[in-house]
Coordinates of N, CA and C in Angstrom, one line a residue:
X1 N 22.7 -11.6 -5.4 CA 21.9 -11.2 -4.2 C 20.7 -12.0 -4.1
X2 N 20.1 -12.4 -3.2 CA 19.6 -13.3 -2.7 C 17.9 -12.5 -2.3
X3 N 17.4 -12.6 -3.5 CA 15.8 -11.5 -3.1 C 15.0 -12.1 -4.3
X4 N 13.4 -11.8 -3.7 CA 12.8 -12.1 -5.0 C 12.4 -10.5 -5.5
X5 N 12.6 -10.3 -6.8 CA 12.0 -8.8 -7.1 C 11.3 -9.4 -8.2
X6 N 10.2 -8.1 -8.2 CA 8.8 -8.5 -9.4 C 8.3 -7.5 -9.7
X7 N 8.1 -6.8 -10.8 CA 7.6 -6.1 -11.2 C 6.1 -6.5 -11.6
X8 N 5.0 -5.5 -11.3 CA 3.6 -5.6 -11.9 C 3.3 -4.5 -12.8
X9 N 2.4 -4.8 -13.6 CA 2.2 -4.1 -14.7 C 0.4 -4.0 -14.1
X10 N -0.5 -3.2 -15.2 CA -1.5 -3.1 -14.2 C -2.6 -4.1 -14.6
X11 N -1.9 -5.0 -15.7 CA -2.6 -6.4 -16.6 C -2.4 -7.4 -15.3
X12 N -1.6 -6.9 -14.5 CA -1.4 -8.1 -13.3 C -2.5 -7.7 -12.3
X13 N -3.2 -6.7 -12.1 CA -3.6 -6.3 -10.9 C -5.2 -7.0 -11.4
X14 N -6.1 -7.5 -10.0 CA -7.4 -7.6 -10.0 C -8.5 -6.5 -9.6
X15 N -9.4 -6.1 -10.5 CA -10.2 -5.2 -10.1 C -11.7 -5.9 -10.2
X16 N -12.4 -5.1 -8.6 CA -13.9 -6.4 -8.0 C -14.3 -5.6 -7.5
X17 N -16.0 -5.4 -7.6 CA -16.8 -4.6 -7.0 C -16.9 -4.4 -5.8
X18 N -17.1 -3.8 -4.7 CA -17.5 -3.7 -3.4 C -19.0 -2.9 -2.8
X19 N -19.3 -2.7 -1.7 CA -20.8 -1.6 -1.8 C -20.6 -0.2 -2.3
X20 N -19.2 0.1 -1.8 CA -18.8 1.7 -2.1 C -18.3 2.5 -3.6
X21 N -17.9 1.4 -4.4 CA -17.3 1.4 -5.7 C -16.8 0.1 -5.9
X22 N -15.0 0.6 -6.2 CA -14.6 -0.5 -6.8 C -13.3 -0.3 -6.1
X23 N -12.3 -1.8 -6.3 CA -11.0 -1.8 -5.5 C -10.1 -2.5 -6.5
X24 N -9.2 -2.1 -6.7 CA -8.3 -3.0 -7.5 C -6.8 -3.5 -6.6
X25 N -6.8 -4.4 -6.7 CA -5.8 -5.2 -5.9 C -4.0 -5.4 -6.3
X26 N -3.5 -4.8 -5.9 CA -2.3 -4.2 -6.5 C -1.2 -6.3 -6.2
X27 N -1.5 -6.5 -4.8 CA -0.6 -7.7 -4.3 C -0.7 -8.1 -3.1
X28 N -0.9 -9.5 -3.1 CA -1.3 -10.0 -2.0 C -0.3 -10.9 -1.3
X29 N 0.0 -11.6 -0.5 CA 1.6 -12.2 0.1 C 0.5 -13.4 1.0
X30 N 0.3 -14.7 1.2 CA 1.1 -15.1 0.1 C 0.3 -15.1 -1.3
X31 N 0.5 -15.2 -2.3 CA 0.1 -14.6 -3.8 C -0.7 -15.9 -3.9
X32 N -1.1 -17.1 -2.9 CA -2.1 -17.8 -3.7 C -2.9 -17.9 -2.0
X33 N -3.4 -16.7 -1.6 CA -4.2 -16.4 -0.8 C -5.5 -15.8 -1.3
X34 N -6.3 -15.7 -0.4 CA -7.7 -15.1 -1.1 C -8.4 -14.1 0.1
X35 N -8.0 -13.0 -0.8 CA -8.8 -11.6 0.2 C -10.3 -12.3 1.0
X36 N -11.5 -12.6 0.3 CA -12.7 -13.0 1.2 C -12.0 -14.0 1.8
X37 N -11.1 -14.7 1.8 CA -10.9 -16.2 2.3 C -10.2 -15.4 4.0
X38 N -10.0 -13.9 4.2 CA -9.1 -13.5 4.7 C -7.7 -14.7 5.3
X39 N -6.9 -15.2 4.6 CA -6.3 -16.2 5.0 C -5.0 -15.6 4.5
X40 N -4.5 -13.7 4.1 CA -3.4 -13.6 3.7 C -2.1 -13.2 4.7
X41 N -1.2 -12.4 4.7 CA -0.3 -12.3 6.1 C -0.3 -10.5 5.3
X42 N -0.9 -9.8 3.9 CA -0.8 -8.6 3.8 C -1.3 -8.5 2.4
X43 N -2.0 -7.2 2.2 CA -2.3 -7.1 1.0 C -2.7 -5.4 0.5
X44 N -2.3 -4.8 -0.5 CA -2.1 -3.9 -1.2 C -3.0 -3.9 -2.2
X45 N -3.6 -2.2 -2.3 CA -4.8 -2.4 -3.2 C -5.1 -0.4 -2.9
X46 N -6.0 -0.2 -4.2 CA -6.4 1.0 -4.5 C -7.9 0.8 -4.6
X47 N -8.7 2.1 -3.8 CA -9.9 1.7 -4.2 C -10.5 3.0 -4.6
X48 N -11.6 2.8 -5.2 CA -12.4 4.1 -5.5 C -13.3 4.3 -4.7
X49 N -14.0 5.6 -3.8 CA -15.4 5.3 -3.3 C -16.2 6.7 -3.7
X50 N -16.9 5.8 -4.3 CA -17.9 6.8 -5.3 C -19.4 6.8 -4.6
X51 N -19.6 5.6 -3.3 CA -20.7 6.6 -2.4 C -20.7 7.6 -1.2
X52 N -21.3 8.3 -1.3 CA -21.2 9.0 0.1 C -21.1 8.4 1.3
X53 N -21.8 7.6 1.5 CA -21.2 6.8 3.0 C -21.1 5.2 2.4
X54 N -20.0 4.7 3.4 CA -20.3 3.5 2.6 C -19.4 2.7 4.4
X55 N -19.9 1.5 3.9 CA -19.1 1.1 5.4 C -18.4 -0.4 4.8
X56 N -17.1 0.3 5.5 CA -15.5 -1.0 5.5 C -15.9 -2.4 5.7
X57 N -15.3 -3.3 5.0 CA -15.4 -4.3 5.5 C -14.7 -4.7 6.7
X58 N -15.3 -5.4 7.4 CA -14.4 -5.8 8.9 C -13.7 -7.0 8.7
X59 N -12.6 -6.8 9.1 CA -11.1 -8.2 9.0 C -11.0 -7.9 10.3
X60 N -11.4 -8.5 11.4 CA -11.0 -9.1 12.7 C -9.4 -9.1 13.2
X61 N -8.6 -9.8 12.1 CA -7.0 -10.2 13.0 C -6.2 -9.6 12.0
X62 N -6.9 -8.1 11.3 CA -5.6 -6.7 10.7 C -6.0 -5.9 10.9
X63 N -4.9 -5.3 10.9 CA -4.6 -3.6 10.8 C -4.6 -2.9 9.3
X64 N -4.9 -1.6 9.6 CA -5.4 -1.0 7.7 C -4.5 0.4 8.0
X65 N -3.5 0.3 6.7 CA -3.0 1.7 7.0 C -3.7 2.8 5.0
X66 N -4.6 3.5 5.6 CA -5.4 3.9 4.4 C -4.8 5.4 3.7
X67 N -4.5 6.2 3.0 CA -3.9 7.1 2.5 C -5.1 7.2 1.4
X68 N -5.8 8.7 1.6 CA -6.6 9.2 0.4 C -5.6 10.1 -0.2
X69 N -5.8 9.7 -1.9 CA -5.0 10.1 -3.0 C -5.5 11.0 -3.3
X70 N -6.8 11.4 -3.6 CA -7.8 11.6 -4.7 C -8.8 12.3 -3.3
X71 N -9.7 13.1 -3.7 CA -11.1 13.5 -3.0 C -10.9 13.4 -1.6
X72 N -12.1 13.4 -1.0 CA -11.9 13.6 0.6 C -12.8 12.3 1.0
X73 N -12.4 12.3 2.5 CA -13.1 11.3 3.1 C -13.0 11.5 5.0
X74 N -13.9 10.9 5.7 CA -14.0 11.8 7.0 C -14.6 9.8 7.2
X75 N -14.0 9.5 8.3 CA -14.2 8.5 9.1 C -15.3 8.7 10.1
X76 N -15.8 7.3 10.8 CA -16.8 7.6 11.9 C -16.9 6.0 12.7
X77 N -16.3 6.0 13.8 CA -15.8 5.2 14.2 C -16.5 4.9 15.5
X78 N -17.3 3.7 15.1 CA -18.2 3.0 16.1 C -19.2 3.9 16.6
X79 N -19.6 4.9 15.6 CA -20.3 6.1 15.9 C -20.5 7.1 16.5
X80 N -19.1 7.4 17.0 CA -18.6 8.2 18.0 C -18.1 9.9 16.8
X81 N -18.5 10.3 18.0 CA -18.2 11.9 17.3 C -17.0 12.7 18.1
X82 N -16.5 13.2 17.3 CA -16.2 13.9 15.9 C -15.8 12.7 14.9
X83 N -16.0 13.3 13.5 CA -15.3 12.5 12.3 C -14.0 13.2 12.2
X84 N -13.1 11.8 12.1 CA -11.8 12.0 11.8 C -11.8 12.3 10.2
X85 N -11.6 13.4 10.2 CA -11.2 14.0 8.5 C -9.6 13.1 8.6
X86 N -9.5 12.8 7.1 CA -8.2 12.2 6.7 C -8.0 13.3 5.7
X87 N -6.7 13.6 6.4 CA -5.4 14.4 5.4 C -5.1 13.8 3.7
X88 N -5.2 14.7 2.8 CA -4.6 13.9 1.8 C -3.0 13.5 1.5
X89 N -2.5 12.1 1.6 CA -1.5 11.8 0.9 C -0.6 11.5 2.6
X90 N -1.8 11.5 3.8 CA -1.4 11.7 4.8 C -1.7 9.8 5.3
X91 N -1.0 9.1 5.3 CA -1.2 7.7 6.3 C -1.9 7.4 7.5
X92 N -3.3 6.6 7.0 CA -4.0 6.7 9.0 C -3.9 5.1 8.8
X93 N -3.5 5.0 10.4 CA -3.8 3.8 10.9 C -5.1 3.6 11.8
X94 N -5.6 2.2 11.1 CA -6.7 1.7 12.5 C -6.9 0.2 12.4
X95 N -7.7 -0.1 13.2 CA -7.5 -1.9 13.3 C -9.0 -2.3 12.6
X96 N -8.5 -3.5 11.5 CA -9.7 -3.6 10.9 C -11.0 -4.4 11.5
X97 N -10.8 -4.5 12.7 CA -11.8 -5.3 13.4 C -12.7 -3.9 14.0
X98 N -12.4 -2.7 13.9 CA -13.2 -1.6 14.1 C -14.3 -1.4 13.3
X99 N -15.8 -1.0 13.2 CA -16.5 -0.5 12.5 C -16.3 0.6 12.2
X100 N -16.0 0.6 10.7 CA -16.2 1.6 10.1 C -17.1 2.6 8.8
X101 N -17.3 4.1 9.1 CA -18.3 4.2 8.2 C -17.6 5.4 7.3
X102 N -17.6 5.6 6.3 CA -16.9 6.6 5.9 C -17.6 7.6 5.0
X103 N -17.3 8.9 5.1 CA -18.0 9.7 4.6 C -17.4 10.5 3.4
X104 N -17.7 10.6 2.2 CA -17.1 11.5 1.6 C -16.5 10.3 0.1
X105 N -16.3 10.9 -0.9 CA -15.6 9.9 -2.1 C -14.4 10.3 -2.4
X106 N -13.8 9.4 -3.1 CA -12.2 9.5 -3.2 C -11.8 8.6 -3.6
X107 N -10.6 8.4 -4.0 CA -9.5 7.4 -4.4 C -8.5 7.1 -3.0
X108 N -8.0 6.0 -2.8 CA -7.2 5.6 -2.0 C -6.4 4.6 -2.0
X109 N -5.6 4.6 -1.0 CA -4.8 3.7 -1.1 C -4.7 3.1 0.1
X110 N -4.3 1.6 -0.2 CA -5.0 0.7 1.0 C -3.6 -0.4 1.7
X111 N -2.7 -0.7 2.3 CA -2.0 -1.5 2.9 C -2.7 -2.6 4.4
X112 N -3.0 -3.5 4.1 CA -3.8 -4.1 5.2 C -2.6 -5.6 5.3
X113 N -2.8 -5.5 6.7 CA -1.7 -7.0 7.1 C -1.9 -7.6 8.9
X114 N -1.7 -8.6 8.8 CA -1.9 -9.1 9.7 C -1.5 -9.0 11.2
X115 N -2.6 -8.8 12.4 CA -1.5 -7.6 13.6 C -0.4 -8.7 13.9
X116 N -0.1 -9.9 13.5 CA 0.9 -10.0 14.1 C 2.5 -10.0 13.6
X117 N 2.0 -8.5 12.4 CA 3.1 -8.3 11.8 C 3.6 -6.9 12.1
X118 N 4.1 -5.6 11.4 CA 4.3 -4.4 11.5 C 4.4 -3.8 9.9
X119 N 3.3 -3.3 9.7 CA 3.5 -2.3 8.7 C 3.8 -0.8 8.5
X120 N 4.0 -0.4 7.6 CA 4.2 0.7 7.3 C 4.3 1.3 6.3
X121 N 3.3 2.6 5.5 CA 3.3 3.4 4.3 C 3.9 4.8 4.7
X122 N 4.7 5.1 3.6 CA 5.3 6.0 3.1 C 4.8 6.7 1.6
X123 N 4.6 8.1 2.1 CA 4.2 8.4 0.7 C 5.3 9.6 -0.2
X124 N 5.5 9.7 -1.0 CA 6.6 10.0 -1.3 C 6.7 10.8 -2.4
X125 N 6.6 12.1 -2.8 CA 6.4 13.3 -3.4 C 7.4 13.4 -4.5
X126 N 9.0 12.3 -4.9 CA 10.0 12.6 -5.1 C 10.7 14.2 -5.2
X127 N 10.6 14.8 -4.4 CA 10.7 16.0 -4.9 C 12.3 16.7 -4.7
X128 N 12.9 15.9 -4.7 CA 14.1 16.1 -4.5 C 15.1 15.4 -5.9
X129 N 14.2 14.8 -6.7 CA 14.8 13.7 -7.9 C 15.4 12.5 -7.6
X130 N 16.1 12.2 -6.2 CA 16.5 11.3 -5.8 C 16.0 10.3 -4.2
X131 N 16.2 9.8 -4.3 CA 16.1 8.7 -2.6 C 16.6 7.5 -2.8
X132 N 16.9 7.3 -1.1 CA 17.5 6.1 -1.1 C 17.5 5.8 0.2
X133 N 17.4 3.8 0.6 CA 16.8 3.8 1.4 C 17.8 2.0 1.5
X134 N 18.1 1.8 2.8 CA 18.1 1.0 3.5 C 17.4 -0.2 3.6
X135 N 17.3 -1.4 3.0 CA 16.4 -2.4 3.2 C 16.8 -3.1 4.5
X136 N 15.9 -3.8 5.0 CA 16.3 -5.0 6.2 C 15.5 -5.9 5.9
X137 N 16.9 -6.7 6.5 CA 16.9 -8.3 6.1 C 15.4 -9.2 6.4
X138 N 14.6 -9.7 5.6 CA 13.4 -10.5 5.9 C 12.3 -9.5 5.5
X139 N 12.3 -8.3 5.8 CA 11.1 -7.3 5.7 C 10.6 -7.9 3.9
X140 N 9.4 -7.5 3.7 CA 8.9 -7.1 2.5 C 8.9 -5.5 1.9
X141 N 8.9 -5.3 1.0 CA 8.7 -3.7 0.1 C 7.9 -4.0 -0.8
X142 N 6.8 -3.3 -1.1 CA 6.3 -3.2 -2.2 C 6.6 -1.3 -2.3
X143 N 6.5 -1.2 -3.7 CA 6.7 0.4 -4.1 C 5.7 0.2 -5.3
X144 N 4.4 1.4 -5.0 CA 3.9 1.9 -6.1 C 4.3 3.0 -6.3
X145 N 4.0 3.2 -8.2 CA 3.8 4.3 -8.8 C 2.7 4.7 -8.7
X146 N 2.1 6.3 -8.0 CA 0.9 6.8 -8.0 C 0.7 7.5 -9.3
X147 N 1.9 8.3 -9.7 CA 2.2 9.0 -10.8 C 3.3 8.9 -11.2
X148 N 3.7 9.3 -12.5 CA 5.0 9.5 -13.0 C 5.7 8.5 -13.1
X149 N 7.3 8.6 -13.8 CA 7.6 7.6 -14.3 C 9.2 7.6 -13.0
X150 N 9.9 6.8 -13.0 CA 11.1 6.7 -12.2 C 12.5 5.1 -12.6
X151 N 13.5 5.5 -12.2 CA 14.6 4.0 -12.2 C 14.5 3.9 -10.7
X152 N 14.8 2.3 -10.6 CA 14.9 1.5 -9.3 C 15.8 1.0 -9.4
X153 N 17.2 1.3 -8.5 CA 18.0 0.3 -8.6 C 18.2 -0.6 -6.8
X154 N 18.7 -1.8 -7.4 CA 18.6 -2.9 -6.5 C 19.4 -3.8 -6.5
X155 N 21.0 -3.8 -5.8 CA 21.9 -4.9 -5.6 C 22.2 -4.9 -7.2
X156 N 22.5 -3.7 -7.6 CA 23.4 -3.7 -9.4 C 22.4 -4.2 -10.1
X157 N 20.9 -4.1 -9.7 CA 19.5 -4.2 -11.0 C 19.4 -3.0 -11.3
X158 N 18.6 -2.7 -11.9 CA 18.1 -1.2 -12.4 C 16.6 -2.2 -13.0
X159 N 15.3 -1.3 -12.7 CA 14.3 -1.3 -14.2 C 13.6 0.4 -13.7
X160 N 12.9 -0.2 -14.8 CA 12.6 1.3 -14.8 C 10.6 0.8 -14.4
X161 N 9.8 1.9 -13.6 CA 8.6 2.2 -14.2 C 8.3 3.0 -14.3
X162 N 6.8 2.5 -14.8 CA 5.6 3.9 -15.3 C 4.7 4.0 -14.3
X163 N 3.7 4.6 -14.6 CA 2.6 5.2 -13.8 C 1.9 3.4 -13.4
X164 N 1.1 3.7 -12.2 CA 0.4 2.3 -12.2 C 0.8 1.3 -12.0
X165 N 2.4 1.4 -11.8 CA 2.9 -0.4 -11.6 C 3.7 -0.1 -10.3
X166 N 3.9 -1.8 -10.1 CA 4.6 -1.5 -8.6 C 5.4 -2.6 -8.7
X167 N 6.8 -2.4 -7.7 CA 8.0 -3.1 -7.5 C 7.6 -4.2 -6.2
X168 N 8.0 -5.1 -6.3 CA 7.8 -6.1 -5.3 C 9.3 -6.7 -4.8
X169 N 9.7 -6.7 -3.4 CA 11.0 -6.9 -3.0 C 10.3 -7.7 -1.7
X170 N 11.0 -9.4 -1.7 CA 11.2 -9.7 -0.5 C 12.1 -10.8 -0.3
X171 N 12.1 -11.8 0.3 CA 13.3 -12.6 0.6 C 14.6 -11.9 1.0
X172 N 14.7 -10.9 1.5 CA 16.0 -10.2 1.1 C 16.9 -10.8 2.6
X173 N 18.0 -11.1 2.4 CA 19.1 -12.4 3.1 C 19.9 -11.3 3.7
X174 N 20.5 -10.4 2.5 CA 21.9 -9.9 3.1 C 21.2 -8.2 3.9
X175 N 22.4 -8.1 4.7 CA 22.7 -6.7 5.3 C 22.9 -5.5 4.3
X176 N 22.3 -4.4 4.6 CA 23.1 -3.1 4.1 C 22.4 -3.2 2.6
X177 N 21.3 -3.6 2.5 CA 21.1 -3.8 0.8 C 20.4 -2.3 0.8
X178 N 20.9 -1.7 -0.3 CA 20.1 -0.3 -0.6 C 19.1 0.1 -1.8
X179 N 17.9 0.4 -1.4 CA 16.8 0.7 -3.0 C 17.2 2.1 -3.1
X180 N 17.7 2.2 -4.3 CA 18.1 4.2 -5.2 C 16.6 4.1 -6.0
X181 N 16.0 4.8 -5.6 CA 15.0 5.4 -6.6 C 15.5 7.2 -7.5
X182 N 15.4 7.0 -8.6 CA 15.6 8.0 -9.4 C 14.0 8.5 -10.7
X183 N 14.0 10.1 -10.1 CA 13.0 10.4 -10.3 C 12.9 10.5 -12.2
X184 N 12.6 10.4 -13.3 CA 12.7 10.5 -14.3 C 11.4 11.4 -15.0
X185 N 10.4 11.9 -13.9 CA 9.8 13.2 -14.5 C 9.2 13.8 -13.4
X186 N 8.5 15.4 -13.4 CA 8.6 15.8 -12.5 C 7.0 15.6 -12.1
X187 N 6.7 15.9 -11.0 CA 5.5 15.2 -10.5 C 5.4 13.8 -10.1
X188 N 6.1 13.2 -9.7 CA 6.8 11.6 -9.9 C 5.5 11.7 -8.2
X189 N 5.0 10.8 -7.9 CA 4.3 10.2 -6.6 C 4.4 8.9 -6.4
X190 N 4.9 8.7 -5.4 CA 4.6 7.1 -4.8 C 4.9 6.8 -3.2
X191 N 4.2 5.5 -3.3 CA 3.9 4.9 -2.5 C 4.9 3.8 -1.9
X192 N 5.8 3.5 -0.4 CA 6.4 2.9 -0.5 C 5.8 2.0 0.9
X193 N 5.6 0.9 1.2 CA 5.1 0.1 1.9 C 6.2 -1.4 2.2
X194 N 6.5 -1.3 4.1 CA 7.3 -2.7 4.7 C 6.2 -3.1 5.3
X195 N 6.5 -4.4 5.6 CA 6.4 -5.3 6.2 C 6.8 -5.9 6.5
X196 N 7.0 -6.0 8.5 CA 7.9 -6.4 9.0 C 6.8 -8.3 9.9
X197 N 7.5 -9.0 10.0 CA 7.2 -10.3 10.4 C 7.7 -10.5 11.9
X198 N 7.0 -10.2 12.7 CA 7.8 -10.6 14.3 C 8.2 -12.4 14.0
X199 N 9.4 -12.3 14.4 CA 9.4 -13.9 14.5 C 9.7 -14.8 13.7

């Protein structure tokens, strides 16, 4: 089968200060792009924010799809009122060329890519022990583990992970290609993230 798949471990990931805490960078596409350089087409990353308010950096030409894991956080957007409370474990979209200020600390989880693509987070409770899911042809997948451990099977692969690491799927050529995720303990959390490329 005709894909590149890669597993990360969390020895692979980068962790860098910001004003709010800290962020660690799960994967970036293309992989020899540079977040300040914003010169990527998408990038995946976890962050901590341990001040009470702290304000986003602005990326001009992306969109941010943000999911708080951990603690609470309440948006404020161009200074307009009400604050958007964010759901936990619940996906918000907004465009990163928005000012933003955010209120509240937490852990999160971050998908940002370029608008002239289509993203999308899924978050995913395993609570059933099983899933399975349809890839399409050209899209990207990354899949984190928030928690827990699970098998990935992929065009007759299998690996297995643990907590912390994440599967990387792209190139993918053929039709009908299916990811089986199998839950292997209970409490299993993750994160499943496309990206689609107009064009």
């Amino acid at each position: 089968m005709d894909a590149n798949i890669k597993i990360l471990k969390e020895t692979d990931f980068k962790t860098t200060a910001w004003s709010g805490g800290d962020t660690t960078q799960i994967y970036i596409y293309p992989e020899t792009a540079q977040y300040a350089d914003q010169d990527f087409l998408y990038r995946i990353s976890t962050a901590t924010v341990l001040s009470e308010t702290s304000r986003f950096t602005r990326l001009e030409n992306y969109d941010r799809i943000l999911t708080v894991l951990e603690g609470s956080m309440e948006l404020e957007r161009e200074k307009q009122l009400p604050l958007i409370p964010l759901k936990p474990l619940k996906p918000f979209l907004f465009g990163g060329e928005v000012p933003i200020i955010s209120h509240g600390q937490c852990k999160d989880f971050n998908l940002m890519f370029q608008k002239s693509a289509q993203g999308q987070v899924r978050i995913l409770p395993m609570e059933e022990g099983e899933a399975e899911f349809v890839l399409e042809p050209e899209n990207h997948y990354v899949l984190y583990l928030i928690k827990g451990r699970l098998n990935v099977t992929f065009g007759g692969k299998e690996c297995f992970l643990c907590n912390g690491e994440a599967l990387v799927l792209n190139q993918i050529r053929e039709t009908g290609c299916k990811l089986k995720i199998t839950r292997k303990e209970e409490n299993t959390l993750l994160a499943l993230c496309c990206i689609a490329f107009n064009g």
